[in-house]
mmCIF file of C-alpha atoms in Angstrom:
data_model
loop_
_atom_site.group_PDB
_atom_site.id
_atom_site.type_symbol
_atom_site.label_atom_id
_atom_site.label_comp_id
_atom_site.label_asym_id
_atom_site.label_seq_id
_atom_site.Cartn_x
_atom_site.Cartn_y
_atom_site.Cartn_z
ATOM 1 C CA UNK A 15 135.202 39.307 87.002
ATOM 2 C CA UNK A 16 132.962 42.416 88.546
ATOM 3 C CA UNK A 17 134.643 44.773 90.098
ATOM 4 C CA UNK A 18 132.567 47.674 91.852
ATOM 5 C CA UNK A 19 133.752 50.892 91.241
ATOM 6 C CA UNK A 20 133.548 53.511 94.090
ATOM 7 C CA UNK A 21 133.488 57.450 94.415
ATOM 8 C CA UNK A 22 136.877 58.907 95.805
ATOM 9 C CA UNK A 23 137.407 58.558 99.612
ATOM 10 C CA UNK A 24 134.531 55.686 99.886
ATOM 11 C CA UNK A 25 135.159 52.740 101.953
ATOM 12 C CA UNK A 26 133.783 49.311 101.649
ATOM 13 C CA UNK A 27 130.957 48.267 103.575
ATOM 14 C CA UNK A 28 130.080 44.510 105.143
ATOM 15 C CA UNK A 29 127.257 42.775 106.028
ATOM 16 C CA UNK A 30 127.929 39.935 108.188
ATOM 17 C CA UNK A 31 125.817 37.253 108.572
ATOM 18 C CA UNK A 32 125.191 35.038 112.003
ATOM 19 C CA UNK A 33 124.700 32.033 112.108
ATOM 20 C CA UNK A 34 127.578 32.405 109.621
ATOM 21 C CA UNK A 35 125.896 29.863 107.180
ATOM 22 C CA UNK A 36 124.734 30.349 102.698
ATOM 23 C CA UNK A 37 121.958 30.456 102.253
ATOM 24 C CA UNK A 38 120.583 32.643 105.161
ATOM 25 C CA UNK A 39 116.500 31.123 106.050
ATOM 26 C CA UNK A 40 114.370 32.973 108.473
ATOM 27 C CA UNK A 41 114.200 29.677 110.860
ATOM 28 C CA UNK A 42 118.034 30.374 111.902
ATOM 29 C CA UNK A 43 117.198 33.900 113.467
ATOM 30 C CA UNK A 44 119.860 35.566 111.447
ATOM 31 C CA UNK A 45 121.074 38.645 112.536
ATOM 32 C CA UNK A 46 122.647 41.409 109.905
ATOM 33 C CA UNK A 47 125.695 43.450 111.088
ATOM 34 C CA UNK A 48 126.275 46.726 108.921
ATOM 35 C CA UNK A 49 130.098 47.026 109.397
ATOM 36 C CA UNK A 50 131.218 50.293 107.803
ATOM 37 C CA UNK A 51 133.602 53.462 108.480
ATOM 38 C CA UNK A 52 130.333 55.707 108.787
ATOM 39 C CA UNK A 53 128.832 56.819 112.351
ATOM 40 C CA UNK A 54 128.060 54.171 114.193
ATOM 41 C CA UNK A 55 123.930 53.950 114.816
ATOM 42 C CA UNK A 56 123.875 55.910 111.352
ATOM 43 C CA UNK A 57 123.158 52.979 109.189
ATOM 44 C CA UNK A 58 120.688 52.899 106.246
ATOM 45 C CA UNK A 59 118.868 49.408 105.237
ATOM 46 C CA UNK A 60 117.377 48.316 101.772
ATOM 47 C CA UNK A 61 115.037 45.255 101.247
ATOM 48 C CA UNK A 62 114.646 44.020 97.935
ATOM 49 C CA UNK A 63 116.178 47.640 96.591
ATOM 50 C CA UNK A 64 113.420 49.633 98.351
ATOM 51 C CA UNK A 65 114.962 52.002 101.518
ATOM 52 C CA UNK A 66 113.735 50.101 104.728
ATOM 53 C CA UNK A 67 113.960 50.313 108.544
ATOM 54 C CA UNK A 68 115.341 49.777 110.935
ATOM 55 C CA UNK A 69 116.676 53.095 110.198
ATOM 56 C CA UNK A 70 119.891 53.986 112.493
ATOM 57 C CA UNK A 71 120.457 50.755 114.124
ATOM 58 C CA UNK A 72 123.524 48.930 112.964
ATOM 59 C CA UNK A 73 122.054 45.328 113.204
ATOM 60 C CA UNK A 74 118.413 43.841 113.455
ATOM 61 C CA UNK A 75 116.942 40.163 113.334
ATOM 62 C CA UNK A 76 115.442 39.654 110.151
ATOM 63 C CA UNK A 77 111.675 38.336 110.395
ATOM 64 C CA UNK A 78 110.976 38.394 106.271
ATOM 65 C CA UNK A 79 112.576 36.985 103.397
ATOM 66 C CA UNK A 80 114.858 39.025 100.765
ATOM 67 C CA UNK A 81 117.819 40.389 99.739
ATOM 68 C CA UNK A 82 119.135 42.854 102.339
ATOM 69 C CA UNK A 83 121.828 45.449 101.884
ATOM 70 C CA UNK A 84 123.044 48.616 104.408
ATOM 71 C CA UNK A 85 125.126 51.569 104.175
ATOM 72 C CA UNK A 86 127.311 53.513 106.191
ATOM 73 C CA UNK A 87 127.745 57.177 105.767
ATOM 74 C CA UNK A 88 130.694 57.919 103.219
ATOM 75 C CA UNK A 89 130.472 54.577 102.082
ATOM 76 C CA UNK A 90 129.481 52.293 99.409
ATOM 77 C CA UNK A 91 126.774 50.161 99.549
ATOM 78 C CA UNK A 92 127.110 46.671 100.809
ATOM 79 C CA UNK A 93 126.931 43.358 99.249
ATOM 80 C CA UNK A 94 123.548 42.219 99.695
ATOM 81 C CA UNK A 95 122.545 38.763 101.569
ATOM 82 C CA UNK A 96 119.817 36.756 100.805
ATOM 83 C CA UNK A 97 117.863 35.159 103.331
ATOM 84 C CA UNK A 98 115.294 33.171 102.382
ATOM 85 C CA UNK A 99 112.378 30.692 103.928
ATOM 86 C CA UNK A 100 113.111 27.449 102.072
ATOM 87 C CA UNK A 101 112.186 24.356 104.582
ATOM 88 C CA UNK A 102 115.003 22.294 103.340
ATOM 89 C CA UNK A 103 118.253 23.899 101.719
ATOM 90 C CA UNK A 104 121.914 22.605 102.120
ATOM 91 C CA UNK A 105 124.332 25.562 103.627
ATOM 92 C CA UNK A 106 127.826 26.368 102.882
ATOM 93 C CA UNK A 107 130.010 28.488 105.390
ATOM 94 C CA UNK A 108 129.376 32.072 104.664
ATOM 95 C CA UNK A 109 133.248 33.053 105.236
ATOM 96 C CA UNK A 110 135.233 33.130 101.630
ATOM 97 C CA UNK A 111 136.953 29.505 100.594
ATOM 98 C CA UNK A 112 139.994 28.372 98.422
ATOM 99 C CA UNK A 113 140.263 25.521 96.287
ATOM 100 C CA UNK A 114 141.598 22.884 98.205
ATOM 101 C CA UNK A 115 139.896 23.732 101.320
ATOM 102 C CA UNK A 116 138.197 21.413 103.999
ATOM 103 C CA UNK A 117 134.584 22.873 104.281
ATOM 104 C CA UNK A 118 131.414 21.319 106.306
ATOM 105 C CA UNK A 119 128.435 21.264 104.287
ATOM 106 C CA UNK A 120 125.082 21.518 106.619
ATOM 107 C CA UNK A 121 121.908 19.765 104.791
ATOM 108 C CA UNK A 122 119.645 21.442 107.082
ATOM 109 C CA UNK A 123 115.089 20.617 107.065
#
């Protein structure tokens, strides 16, 4: 497996995804939370690996397709999300799952 490596005294960073659905698309008006142990309102984006707005603000609507991360002050960068604007693509709950689980599969167009 990969397992990030961080400098001493970082803490992890999330980026939670609502409607809590994999793949993200555009068409569900997702909304990216940077959850973090930096300053709140201190948060710095990336699109595609290029530093993007909206600087400071801690969660935003995303109106473009790409892979999104954030970071908190004196903390490691996030896992990135996705979102995408496929017209047909069959979603999986975001939230992590075991083997053996019940999950609801959404075959959304």
């Amino acid at each position: 497996g990969w397992c990030p490596l961080s400098p001493t005294g970082a803490q992890s960073t999330q980026l939670l995804v609502e409607p809590p659905w994999m793949p993200a698309v555009l068409w569900d008006q997702v909304t990216l939370t940077c959850q973090g142990s930096g300053t709140a309102g201190a948060t710095t984006w990336y699109k595609d690996g290029q530093h993007w707005g909206p600087e400071g603000h801690d969660s935003f609507t995303v109106t473009t397709s790409g892979t999104y991360t954030c970071q908190s002050p004196n903390s490691e960068l996030s896992p990135s999300v996705m979102v995408s604007d496929e017209r047909l693509v069959l979603q999986v709950p975001a939230w992590a799952l075991l083997e053996g689980d019940t999950v609801t599969l959404r075959c959304r167009r």
